[in-house]
Amino acid sequence: MASPSLRDALAPLGSSAPDLLLELISGKSEIPLRGLVSGALDLDKMEYLRRDAHFSGVPYGEVDVSRLLQGLALLRDPESGEYEVGVHEKAVAALESLLFAKYQMFRNVYWHHAVRAATVLYKRIVEEAVDSGLLVAHELVGPTDEELLHEISRRAHEADGEAAERIGTRWLPALRQRRLPKRALELNAADLTGRQVEDWVASSSPHKRAIEDDLALDLDLEPGEVVIDFPSKKAMFQLNVLVERRDGQIQRLGLGGLPGLLDLPRLADNLYMTARVLRVFTFEQRTVMADDIIARITRPNSTA
């Protein structure tokens, strides 16, 4: 919203339009309809699930959108007295289909091993470009993925150094030619029984990169050519929606669901665990021992 061109485009709507839109998008707005832009009933999320499923050729993203839209209502929160977008009880089944479609798309598409391999390679290229000084952080805002890759390629071929050489002659061509990182190891929830994966594994941090580069050294690979991938989406089943019951009572549908009406959220932790897979990707074919990785990135469960 700080972009001068964007502010100029919004000028006809008033000087406060950029700030109001930012609040709306970030979920901080007091406008009752904010739930249609940011929240469990985000219309864009419904659309991209269906669109991604269609173009991926999978049947998982179908949501009864028309039924859900018909069930939308502006409801008054019995606790705060404020109005927000909610649903009538008749649309709860459609809301449940939205949650399950999201779970299926993450498990079968967004977190598919090929998608994750392409993602980790792209992210590693961008991270290395920033760390080596080919790019500065603010340049990441604005360009499309393809524009960014083109600029990184141009600068890498003009620069000296090992990082520029890795990016320009190995990693970028590999991404464009779909020579993706290989799965050296894959661990599911059952493989990690009794162990707690450290929080840093699901983030990007210097500590994680150091562990990855230690592994790369052990495997006779270049720095940056091992990636530990453990995708995270804690809000996958996040619900915070008002529901109007058939008797007119207004109740809030939260993480525990509404017993007897919508119970899927109560299974959220188990479903989330089954969707997540911890993978170790290597930029060249290697074999990694599961026990070694588990020892490096987990600790015993306190309840184990």
PDB file of C-alpha atoms in Angstrom:
ATOM      1  CA  MET A   1       0.000   0.000   0.000  1.00  0.00           C
ATOM      2  CA  ALA A   2       3.040   2.274   0.180  1.00  0.00           C
ATOM      3  CA  SER A   3       3.434   2.063  -3.600  1.00  0.00           C
ATOM      4  CA  PRO A   4       2.865   5.520  -5.165  1.00  0.00           C
ATOM      5  CA  SER A   5       1.258   3.986  -8.261  1.00  0.00           C
ATOM      6  CA  LEU A   6      -1.173   1.975  -6.146  1.00  0.00           C
ATOM      7  CA  ARG A   7      -2.084   5.001  -4.046  1.00  0.00           C
ATOM      8  CA  ASP A   8      -2.674   7.012  -7.234  1.00  0.00           C
ATOM      9  CA  ALA A   9      -4.989   4.301  -8.537  1.00  0.00           C
ATOM     10  CA  LEU A  10      -6.948   4.359  -5.267  1.00  0.00           C
ATOM     11  CA  ALA A  11      -7.055   8.170  -5.061  1.00  0.00           C
ATOM     12  CA  PRO A  12     -10.590   8.456  -6.550  1.00  0.00           C
ATOM     13  CA  LEU A  13     -11.861   6.411  -3.601  1.00  0.00           C
ATOM     14  CA  GLY A  14     -10.546   8.952  -1.095  1.00  0.00           C
ATOM     15  CA  SER A  15      -7.288   9.635   0.715  1.00  0.00           C
ATOM     16  CA  SER A  16      -8.033   7.038   3.393  1.00  0.00           C
ATOM     17  CA  ALA A  17      -8.771   4.243   0.899  1.00  0.00           C
ATOM     18  CA  PRO A  18      -5.293   2.604   0.998  1.00  0.00           C
ATOM     19  CA  ASP A  19      -5.290   2.391   4.794  1.00  0.00           C
ATOM     20  CA  LEU A  20      -8.870   1.105   4.905  1.00  0.00           C
ATOM     21  CA  LEU A  21      -8.114  -1.551   2.301  1.00  0.00           C
ATOM     22  CA  LEU A  22      -4.984  -2.617   4.167  1.00  0.00           C
ATOM     23  CA  GLU A  23      -7.009  -3.078   7.353  1.00  0.00           C
ATOM     24  CA  LEU A  24      -9.603  -5.053   5.397  1.00  0.00           C
ATOM     25  CA  ILE A  25      -7.047  -7.368   3.802  1.00  0.00           C
ATOM     26  CA  SER A  26      -5.146  -7.938   7.054  1.00  0.00           C
ATOM     27  CA  GLY A  27      -8.325  -8.724   8.988  1.00  0.00           C
ATOM     28  CA  LYS A  28      -8.015  -5.687  11.262  1.00  0.00           C
ATOM     29  CA  SER A  29     -10.935  -3.763   9.802  1.00  0.00           C
ATOM     30  CA  GLU A  30     -14.076  -3.058  11.813  1.00  0.00           C
ATOM     31  CA  ILE A  31     -16.229  -3.374   8.676  1.00  0.00           C
ATOM     32  CA  PRO A  32     -18.635  -6.317   9.241  1.00  0.00           C
ATOM     33  CA  LEU A  33     -17.984  -7.722   5.750  1.00  0.00           C
ATOM     34  CA  ARG A  34     -14.259  -8.156   6.440  1.00  0.00           C
ATOM     35  CA  GLY A  35     -14.834 -11.895   6.798  1.00  0.00           C
ATOM     36  CA  LEU A  36     -15.397 -12.166   3.050  1.00  0.00           C
ATOM     37  CA  VAL A  37     -11.850 -10.926   2.433  1.00  0.00           C
ATOM     38  CA  SER A  38      -9.879 -12.318   5.361  1.00  0.00           C
ATOM     39  CA  GLY A  39     -11.041 -15.240   7.435  1.00  0.00           C
ATOM     40  CA  ALA A  40     -12.610 -18.689   7.254  1.00  0.00           C
ATOM     41  CA  LEU A  41     -15.156 -17.470   4.677  1.00  0.00           C
ATOM     42  CA  ASP A  42     -12.569 -15.779   2.456  1.00  0.00           C
ATOM     43  CA  LEU A  43     -14.137 -15.902  -1.021  1.00  0.00           C
ATOM     44  CA  ASP A  44     -10.749 -15.839  -2.723  1.00  0.00           C
ATOM     45  CA  LYS A  45      -9.709 -18.999  -0.879  1.00  0.00           C
ATOM     46  CA  MET A  46     -12.824 -20.761  -2.120  1.00  0.00           C
ATOM     47  CA  GLU A  47     -12.048 -19.695  -5.667  1.00  0.00           C
ATOM     48  CA  TYR A  48      -8.373 -20.672  -5.671  1.00  0.00           C
ATOM     49  CA  LEU A  49      -9.154 -24.122  -4.262  1.00  0.00           C
ATOM     50  CA  ARG A  50     -11.495 -24.818  -7.177  1.00  0.00           C
ATOM     51  CA  ARG A  51      -9.185 -23.184  -9.709  1.00  0.00           C
ATOM     52  CA  ASP A  52      -6.096 -25.040  -8.518  1.00  0.00           C
ATOM     53  CA  ALA A  53      -7.973 -28.351  -8.487  1.00  0.00           C
ATOM     54  CA  HIS A  54      -9.220 -27.755 -12.034  1.00  0.00           C
ATOM     55  CA  PHE A  55      -5.837 -26.881 -13.495  1.00  0.00           C
ATOM     56  CA  SER A  56      -4.118 -29.661 -11.542  1.00  0.00           C
ATOM     57  CA  GLY A  57      -6.583 -32.186 -12.936  1.00  0.00           C
ATOM     58  CA  VAL A  58      -7.585 -33.512  -9.514  1.00  0.00           C
ATOM     59  CA  PRO A  59     -11.084 -33.922  -8.033  1.00  0.00           C
ATOM     60  CA  TYR A  60     -10.258 -32.701  -4.534  1.00  0.00           C
ATOM     61  CA  GLY A  61     -11.081 -28.995  -4.588  1.00  0.00           C
ATOM     62  CA  GLU A  62     -14.803 -29.108  -5.191  1.00  0.00           C
ATOM     63  CA  VAL A  63     -16.765 -26.933  -2.792  1.00  0.00           C
ATOM     64  CA  ASP A  64     -20.513 -26.308  -2.805  1.00  0.00           C
ATOM     65  CA  VAL A  65     -19.952 -22.579  -3.178  1.00  0.00           C
ATOM     66  CA  SER A  66     -23.511 -21.722  -4.194  1.00  0.00           C
ATOM     67  CA  ARG A  67     -24.906 -23.425  -1.100  1.00  0.00           C
ATOM     68  CA  LEU A  68     -22.349 -21.697   1.091  1.00  0.00           C
ATOM     69  CA  LEU A  69     -23.100 -18.291  -0.426  1.00  0.00           C
ATOM     70  CA  GLN A  70     -26.830 -18.825   0.038  1.00  0.00           C
ATOM     71  CA  GLY A  71     -26.196 -19.549   3.689  1.00  0.00           C
ATOM     72  CA  LEU A  72     -24.164 -16.410   4.419  1.00  0.00           C
ATOM     73  CA  ALA A  73     -25.708 -14.008   6.891  1.00  0.00           C
ATOM     74  CA  LEU A  74     -24.734 -10.893   8.798  1.00  0.00           C
ATOM     75  CA  LEU A  75     -24.901 -12.041  12.412  1.00  0.00           C
ATOM     76  CA  ARG A  76     -24.496 -10.298  15.733  1.00  0.00           C
ATOM     77  CA  ASP A  77     -21.911 -11.765  18.080  1.00  0.00           C
ATOM     78  CA  PRO A  78     -23.762 -12.529  21.349  1.00  0.00           C
ATOM     79  CA  GLU A  79     -20.628 -11.711  23.355  1.00  0.00           C
ATOM     80  CA  SER A  80     -19.336  -8.505  21.751  1.00  0.00           C
ATOM     81  CA  GLY A  81     -22.538  -7.253  20.164  1.00  0.00           C
ATOM     82  CA  GLU A  82     -20.665  -6.562  16.915  1.00  0.00           C
ATOM     83  CA  TYR A  83     -21.857  -7.748  13.520  1.00  0.00           C
ATOM     84  CA  GLU A  84     -19.843 -10.061  11.286  1.00  0.00           C
ATOM     85  CA  VAL A  85     -20.354 -12.444   8.391  1.00  0.00           C
ATOM     86  CA  GLY A  86     -21.511 -15.884   9.480  1.00  0.00           C
ATOM     87  CA  VAL A  87     -23.529 -18.784   8.129  1.00  0.00           C
ATOM     88  CA  HIS A  88     -26.927 -20.296   8.666  1.00  0.00           C
ATOM     89  CA  GLU A  89     -27.031 -23.848   9.957  1.00  0.00           C
ATOM     90  CA  LYS A  90     -28.283 -25.046   6.551  1.00  0.00           C
ATOM     91  CA  ALA A  91     -24.878 -24.146   5.034  1.00  0.00           C
ATOM     92  CA  VAL A  92     -22.749 -25.976   7.603  1.00  0.00           C
ATOM     93  CA  ALA A  93     -22.379 -29.046   5.367  1.00  0.00           C
ATOM     94  CA  ALA A  94     -21.005 -26.798   2.614  1.00  0.00           C
ATOM     95  CA  LEU A  95     -18.602 -25.237   5.122  1.00  0.00           C
ATOM     96  CA  GLU A  96     -17.438 -28.720   6.081  1.00  0.00           C
ATOM     97  CA  SER A  97     -16.822 -29.512   2.406  1.00  0.00           C
ATOM     98  CA  LEU A  98     -14.644 -26.391   2.207  1.00  0.00           C
ATOM     99  CA  LEU A  99     -12.511 -27.579   5.119  1.00  0.00           C
ATOM    100  CA  PHE A 100     -12.111 -31.074   3.715  1.00  0.00           C
ATOM    101  CA  ALA A 101     -11.331 -29.761   0.223  1.00  0.00           C
ATOM    102  CA  LYS A 102      -8.575 -27.634   1.736  1.00  0.00           C
ATOM    103  CA  TYR A 103      -7.149 -30.665   3.539  1.00  0.00           C
ATOM    104  CA  GLN A 104      -7.248 -32.791   0.375  1.00  0.00           C
ATOM    105  CA  MET A 105      -5.586 -30.097  -1.734  1.00  0.00           C
ATOM    106  CA  PHE A 106      -2.759 -29.622   0.736  1.00  0.00           C
ATOM    107  CA  ARG A 107      -2.193 -33.350   1.109  1.00  0.00           C
ATOM    108  CA  ASN A 108      -2.404 -34.239  -2.586  1.00  0.00           C
ATOM    109  CA  VAL A 109      -1.354 -31.088  -4.449  1.00  0.00           C
ATOM    110  CA  TYR A 110       0.293 -28.264  -2.492  1.00  0.00           C
ATOM    111  CA  TRP A 111       2.434 -30.641  -0.428  1.00  0.00           C
ATOM    112  CA  HIS A 112       3.015 -33.204  -3.187  1.00  0.00           C
ATOM    113  CA  HIS A 113       6.695 -34.121  -3.361  1.00  0.00           C
ATOM    114  CA  ALA A 114       7.188 -32.661  -6.855  1.00  0.00           C
ATOM    115  CA  VAL A 115       5.565 -29.365  -5.866  1.00  0.00           C
ATOM    116  CA  ARG A 116       7.679 -29.177  -2.730  1.00  0.00           C
ATOM    117  CA  ALA A 117      10.850 -30.012  -4.695  1.00  0.00           C
ATOM    118  CA  ALA A 118      10.215 -27.134  -7.099  1.00  0.00           C
ATOM    119  CA  THR A 119       9.340 -24.857  -4.191  1.00  0.00           C
ATOM    120  CA  VAL A 120      12.492 -25.573  -2.191  1.00  0.00           C
ATOM    121  CA  LEU A 121      14.682 -25.066  -5.268  1.00  0.00           C
ATOM    122  CA  TYR A 122      13.021 -21.731  -6.070  1.00  0.00           C
ATOM    123  CA  LYS A 123      13.308 -20.570  -2.460  1.00  0.00           C
ATOM    124  CA  ARG A 124      16.931 -21.636  -2.243  1.00  0.00           C
ATOM    125  CA  ILE A 125      17.754 -19.648  -5.404  1.00  0.00           C
ATOM    126  CA  VAL A 126      16.111 -16.513  -3.994  1.00  0.00           C
ATOM    127  CA  GLU A 127      17.634 -16.934  -0.512  1.00  0.00           C
ATOM    128  CA  GLU A 128      21.104 -17.438  -1.958  1.00  0.00           C
ATOM    129  CA  ALA A 129      20.671 -14.424  -4.243  1.00  0.00           C
ATOM    130  CA  VAL A 130      19.829 -12.224  -1.247  1.00  0.00           C
ATOM    131  CA  ASP A 131      22.517 -13.690   1.033  1.00  0.00           C
ATOM    132  CA  SER A 132      25.198 -13.235  -1.639  1.00  0.00           C
ATOM    133  CA  GLY A 133      24.177  -9.653  -2.420  1.00  0.00           C
ATOM    134  CA  LEU A 134      22.791 -10.270  -5.906  1.00  0.00           C
ATOM    135  CA  LEU A 135      19.497  -8.907  -4.621  1.00  0.00           C
ATOM    136  CA  VAL A 136      18.402  -6.821  -1.668  1.00  0.00           C
ATOM    137  CA  ALA A 137      15.293  -7.771   0.263  1.00  0.00           C
ATOM    138  CA  HIS A 138      13.069  -4.901  -0.902  1.00  0.00           C
ATOM    139  CA  GLU A 139      13.569  -5.992  -4.532  1.00  0.00           C
ATOM    140  CA  LEU A 140      11.560  -9.138  -3.810  1.00  0.00           C
ATOM    141  CA  VAL A 141       8.375  -7.065  -3.610  1.00  0.00           C
ATOM    142  CA  GLY A 142       6.695  -6.333  -6.924  1.00  0.00           C
ATOM    143  CA  PRO A 143       8.101  -8.581  -9.646  1.00  0.00           C
ATOM    144  CA  THR A 144       6.428 -11.826 -10.671  1.00  0.00           C
ATOM    145  CA  ASP A 145       8.228 -15.114 -10.059  1.00  0.00           C
ATOM    146  CA  GLU A 146       9.413 -15.216 -13.667  1.00  0.00           C
ATOM    147  CA  GLU A 147      10.581 -11.594 -13.623  1.00  0.00           C
ATOM    148  CA  LEU A 148      12.497 -12.232 -10.408  1.00  0.00           C
ATOM    149  CA  LEU A 149      14.190 -15.326 -11.809  1.00  0.00           C
ATOM    150  CA  HIS A 150      15.149 -13.431 -14.970  1.00  0.00           C
ATOM    151  CA  GLU A 151      16.749 -10.645 -12.924  1.00  0.00           C
ATOM    152  CA  ILE A 152      18.591 -13.102 -10.674  1.00  0.00           C
ATOM    153  CA  SER A 153      19.887 -14.899 -13.768  1.00  0.00           C
ATOM    154  CA  ARG A 154      21.112 -11.664 -15.325  1.00  0.00           C
ATOM    155  CA  ARG A 155      22.944 -10.575 -12.187  1.00  0.00           C
ATOM    156  CA  ALA A 156      24.370 -14.035 -11.493  1.00  0.00           C
ATOM    157  CA  HIS A 157      25.971 -14.166 -14.936  1.00  0.00           C
ATOM    158  CA  GLU A 158      27.458 -10.691 -14.465  1.00  0.00           C
ATOM    159  CA  ALA A 159      28.803 -11.373 -10.957  1.00  0.00           C
ATOM    160  CA  ASP A 160      31.761 -13.320  -9.640  1.00  0.00           C
ATOM    161  CA  GLY A 161      31.856 -15.746  -6.747  1.00  0.00           C
ATOM    162  CA  GLU A 162      30.803 -19.282  -5.888  1.00  0.00           C
ATOM    163  CA  ALA A 163      27.203 -18.360  -5.049  1.00  0.00           C
ATOM    164  CA  ALA A 164      26.678 -16.578  -8.366  1.00  0.00           C
ATOM    165  CA  GLU A 165      28.205 -19.553 -10.182  1.00  0.00           C
ATOM    166  CA  ARG A 166      25.933 -22.047  -8.377  1.00  0.00           C
ATOM    167  CA  ILE A 167      22.844 -19.986  -9.091  1.00  0.00           C
ATOM    168  CA  GLY A 168      23.591 -19.097 -12.693  1.00  0.00           C
ATOM    169  CA  THR A 169      25.056 -22.328 -14.032  1.00  0.00           C
ATOM    170  CA  ARG A 170      23.422 -25.020 -11.886  1.00  0.00           C
ATOM    171  CA  TRP A 171      20.329 -24.095  -9.926  1.00  0.00           C
ATOM    172  CA  LEU A 172      18.490 -21.828 -12.370  1.00  0.00           C
ATOM    173  CA  PRO A 173      18.980 -24.189 -15.336  1.00  0.00           C
ATOM    174  CA  ALA A 174      17.849 -27.087 -13.127  1.00  0.00           C
ATOM    175  CA  LEU A 175      14.640 -25.246 -12.227  1.00  0.00           C
ATOM    176  CA  ARG A 176      13.869 -24.242 -15.813  1.00  0.00           C
ATOM    177  CA  GLN A 177      14.583 -27.742 -17.127  1.00  0.00           C
ATOM    178  CA  ARG A 178      12.638 -29.361 -14.272  1.00  0.00           C
ATOM    179  CA  ARG A 179      15.655 -31.218 -12.954  1.00  0.00           C
ATOM    180  CA  LEU A 180      14.303 -30.958  -9.442  1.00  0.00           C
ATOM    181  CA  PRO A 181      15.952 -31.909  -6.139  1.00  0.00           C
ATOM    182  CA  LYS A 182      15.703 -35.600  -5.255  1.00  0.00           C
ATOM    183  CA  ARG A 183      13.977 -37.102  -2.245  1.00  0.00           C
ATOM    184  CA  ALA A 184      16.779 -38.532  -0.158  1.00  0.00           C
ATOM    185  CA  LEU A 185      14.444 -39.240   2.757  1.00  0.00           C
ATOM    186  CA  GLU A 186      10.735 -39.057   3.499  1.00  0.00           C
ATOM    187  CA  LEU A 187       9.226 -39.385   6.962  1.00  0.00           C
ATOM    188  CA  ASN A 188       5.526 -39.409   7.818  1.00  0.00           C
ATOM    189  CA  ALA A 189       3.758 -39.106  11.152  1.00  0.00           C
ATOM    190  CA  ALA A 190       4.173 -42.817  11.922  1.00  0.00           C
ATOM    191  CA  ASP A 191       7.929 -42.593  11.366  1.00  0.00           C
ATOM    192  CA  LEU A 192       8.120 -39.818  13.951  1.00  0.00           C
ATOM    193  CA  THR A 193       6.067 -41.539  16.651  1.00  0.00           C
ATOM    194  CA  GLY A 194       7.372 -40.612  20.083  1.00  0.00           C
ATOM    195  CA  ARG A 195       9.463 -37.749  18.731  1.00  0.00           C
ATOM    196  CA  GLN A 196       8.835 -34.005  18.580  1.00  0.00           C
ATOM    197  CA  VAL A 197      10.173 -32.186  15.538  1.00  0.00           C
ATOM    198  CA  GLU A 198      12.034 -29.043  16.596  1.00  0.00           C
ATOM    199  CA  ASP A 199      10.239 -25.784  15.785  1.00  0.00           C
ATOM    200  CA  TRP A 200      13.105 -24.477  13.661  1.00  0.00           C
ATOM    201  CA  VAL A 201      12.660 -27.317  11.143  1.00  0.00           C
ATOM    202  CA  ALA A 202       9.509 -25.702   9.724  1.00  0.00           C
ATOM    203  CA  SER A 203      11.102 -22.251   9.423  1.00  0.00           C
ATOM    204  CA  SER A 204      13.913 -20.540   7.564  1.00  0.00           C
ATOM    205  CA  SER A 205      16.700 -19.755   9.994  1.00  0.00           C
ATOM    206  CA  PRO A 206      20.506 -19.599  10.113  1.00  0.00           C
ATOM    207  CA  HIS A 207      20.479 -22.607  12.457  1.00  0.00           C
ATOM    208  CA  LYS A 208      18.504 -24.705   9.992  1.00  0.00           C
ATOM    209  CA  ARG A 209      20.751 -23.641   7.113  1.00  0.00           C
ATOM    210  CA  ALA A 210      23.819 -24.621   9.148  1.00  0.00           C
ATOM    211  CA  ILE A 211      22.377 -28.102   9.751  1.00  0.00           C
ATOM    212  CA  GLU A 212      21.568 -28.439   6.045  1.00  0.00           C
ATOM    213  CA  ASP A 213      25.052 -27.354   4.999  1.00  0.00           C
ATOM    214  CA  ASP A 214      26.611 -29.810   7.467  1.00  0.00           C
ATOM    215  CA  LEU A 215      24.579 -32.542   5.779  1.00  0.00           C
ATOM    216  CA  ALA A 216      25.667 -31.276   2.359  1.00  0.00           C
ATOM    217  CA  LEU A 217      29.306 -31.520   3.427  1.00  0.00           C
ATOM    218  CA  ASP A 218      28.774 -35.088   4.683  1.00  0.00           C
ATOM    219  CA  LEU A 219      27.141 -35.998   1.351  1.00  0.00           C
ATOM    220  CA  ASP A 220      29.822 -34.354  -0.806  1.00  0.00           C
ATOM    221  CA  LEU A 221      27.459 -31.648  -2.057  1.00  0.00           C
ATOM    222  CA  GLU A 222      27.830 -27.890  -2.387  1.00  0.00           C
ATOM    223  CA  PRO A 223      26.538 -25.553   0.368  1.00  0.00           C
ATOM    224  CA  GLY A 224      22.819 -25.022  -0.100  1.00  0.00           C
ATOM    225  CA  GLU A 225      22.277 -28.298  -1.920  1.00  0.00           C
ATOM    226  CA  VAL A 226      20.501 -30.057   0.937  1.00  0.00           C
ATOM    227  CA  VAL A 227      17.091 -28.841   2.094  1.00  0.00           C
ATOM    228  CA  ILE A 228      15.057 -30.133   5.026  1.00  0.00           C
ATOM    229  CA  ASP A 229      11.410 -29.523   4.133  1.00  0.00           C
ATOM    230  CA  PHE A 230       8.572 -29.775   6.646  1.00  0.00           C
ATOM    231  CA  PRO A 231       5.680 -27.623   5.361  1.00  0.00           C
ATOM    232  CA  SER A 232       3.455 -26.018   7.941  1.00  0.00           C
ATOM    233  CA  LYS A 233      -0.107 -24.685   7.782  1.00  0.00           C
ATOM    234  CA  LYS A 234      -1.368 -24.562  11.335  1.00  0.00           C
ATOM    235  CA  ALA A 235      -4.500 -22.664  10.312  1.00  0.00           C
ATOM    236  CA  MET A 236      -5.592 -25.364   7.842  1.00  0.00           C
ATOM    237  CA  PHE A 237      -8.717 -26.094   9.878  1.00  0.00           C
ATOM    238  CA  GLN A 238      -8.986 -22.720  11.542  1.00  0.00           C
ATOM    239  CA  LEU A 239     -12.600 -21.782  12.129  1.00  0.00           C
ATOM    240  CA  ASN A 240     -13.937 -18.737  13.860  1.00  0.00           C
ATOM    241  CA  VAL A 241     -17.399 -18.314  12.406  1.00  0.00           C
ATOM    242  CA  LEU A 242     -20.784 -17.420  13.828  1.00  0.00           C
ATOM    243  CA  VAL A 243     -23.545 -19.920  13.057  1.00  0.00           C
ATOM    244  CA  GLU A 244     -27.253 -19.174  13.200  1.00  0.00           C
ATOM    245  CA  ARG A 245     -29.034 -22.293  14.434  1.00  0.00           C
ATOM    246  CA  ARG A 246     -32.464 -23.222  13.145  1.00  0.00           C
ATOM    247  CA  ASP A 247     -34.019 -21.993  16.379  1.00  0.00           C
ATOM    248  CA  GLY A 248     -32.420 -18.555  15.879  1.00  0.00           C
ATOM    249  CA  GLN A 249     -29.663 -19.033  18.454  1.00  0.00           C
ATOM    250  CA  ILE A 250     -26.244 -17.635  17.466  1.00  0.00           C
ATOM    251  CA  GLN A 251     -23.213 -19.773  18.356  1.00  0.00           C
ATOM    252  CA  ARG A 252     -19.549 -19.438  17.525  1.00  0.00           C
ATOM    253  CA  LEU A 253     -17.970 -22.276  15.604  1.00  0.00           C
ATOM    254  CA  GLY A 254     -14.380 -22.619  16.767  1.00  0.00           C
ATOM    255  CA  LEU A 255     -11.597 -25.196  16.791  1.00  0.00           C
ATOM    256  CA  GLY A 256     -13.759 -27.667  18.680  1.00  0.00           C
ATOM    257  CA  GLY A 257     -16.520 -27.536  16.089  1.00  0.00           C
ATOM    258  CA  LEU A 258     -20.135 -27.806  17.178  1.00  0.00           C
ATOM    259  CA  PRO A 259     -20.809 -31.306  18.535  1.00  0.00           C
ATOM    260  CA  GLY A 260     -23.443 -33.074  16.488  1.00  0.00           C
ATOM    261  CA  LEU A 261     -23.404 -30.365  13.823  1.00  0.00           C
ATOM    262  CA  LEU A 262     -19.811 -29.995  12.620  1.00  0.00           C
ATOM    263  CA  ASP A 263     -17.229 -32.343  14.111  1.00  0.00           C
ATOM    264  CA  LEU A 264     -14.454 -32.224  11.484  1.00  0.00           C
ATOM    265  CA  PRO A 265     -12.406 -29.572  13.367  1.00  0.00           C
ATOM    266  CA  ARG A 266     -12.143 -31.959  16.327  1.00  0.00           C
ATOM    267  CA  LEU A 267     -10.090 -34.231  14.071  1.00  0.00           C
ATOM    268  CA  ALA A 268      -7.924 -31.329  12.937  1.00  0.00           C
ATOM    269  CA  ASP A 269      -4.708 -32.381  14.682  1.00  0.00           C
ATOM    270  CA  ASN A 270      -4.837 -35.933  13.325  1.00  0.00           C
ATOM    271  CA  LEU A 271      -5.661 -34.811   9.782  1.00  0.00           C
ATOM    272  CA  TYR A 272      -2.938 -32.180   9.901  1.00  0.00           C
ATOM    273  CA  MET A 273      -0.395 -34.782  10.973  1.00  0.00           C
ATOM    274  CA  THR A 274      -1.349 -37.138   8.147  1.00  0.00           C
ATOM    275  CA  ALA A 275      -1.025 -34.345   5.582  1.00  0.00           C
ATOM    276  CA  ARG A 276       2.469 -33.307   6.672  1.00  0.00           C
ATOM    277  CA  VAL A 277       5.516 -35.156   5.398  1.00  0.00           C
ATOM    278  CA  LEU A 278       9.090 -34.345   6.395  1.00  0.00           C
ATOM    279  CA  ARG A 279      11.450 -34.651   3.446  1.00  0.00           C
ATOM    280  CA  VAL A 280      15.147 -34.206   2.906  1.00  0.00           C
ATOM    281  CA  PHE A 281      15.870 -33.026  -0.633  1.00  0.00           C
ATOM    282  CA  THR A 282      19.322 -33.243  -2.201  1.00  0.00           C
ATOM    283  CA  PHE A 283      20.238 -31.504  -5.443  1.00  0.00           C
ATOM    284  CA  GLU A 284      21.937 -34.708  -6.639  1.00  0.00           C
ATOM    285  CA  GLN A 285      20.860 -38.262  -5.875  1.00  0.00           C
ATOM    286  CA  ARG A 286      21.984 -39.274  -2.399  1.00  0.00           C
ATOM    287  CA  THR A 287      20.903 -41.657   0.360  1.00  0.00           C
ATOM    288  CA  VAL A 288      20.281 -40.315   3.852  1.00  0.00           C
ATOM    289  CA  MET A 289      19.835 -42.469   6.947  1.00  0.00           C
ATOM    290  CA  ALA A 290      16.564 -41.850   8.760  1.00  0.00           C
ATOM    291  CA  ASP A 291      18.064 -42.330  12.227  1.00  0.00           C
ATOM    292  CA  ASP A 292      20.690 -39.667  11.526  1.00  0.00           C
ATOM    293  CA  ILE A 293      18.120 -37.082  10.448  1.00  0.00           C
ATOM    294  CA  ILE A 294      15.722 -37.894  13.276  1.00  0.00           C
ATOM    295  CA  ALA A 295      18.532 -37.462  15.800  1.00  0.00           C
ATOM    296  CA  ARG A 296      19.436 -34.057  14.360  1.00  0.00           C
ATOM    297  CA  ILE A 297      15.975 -32.504  14.120  1.00  0.00           C
ATOM    298  CA  THR A 298      13.808 -34.048  16.855  1.00  0.00           C
ATOM    299  CA  ARG A 299      13.632 -34.528  20.592  1.00  0.00           C
ATOM    300  CA  PRO A 300      11.654 -37.076  22.639  1.00  0.00           C
ATOM    301  CA  ASN A 301       8.007 -36.217  23.235  1.00  0.00           C
ATOM    302  CA  SER A 302       7.431 -35.052  26.793  1.00  0.00           C
ATOM    303  CA  THR A 303       4.471 -37.442  26.963  1.00  0.00           C
ATOM    304  CA  ALA A 304       6.321 -40.332  25.332  1.00  0.00           C
TER     305      ALA A 304
END
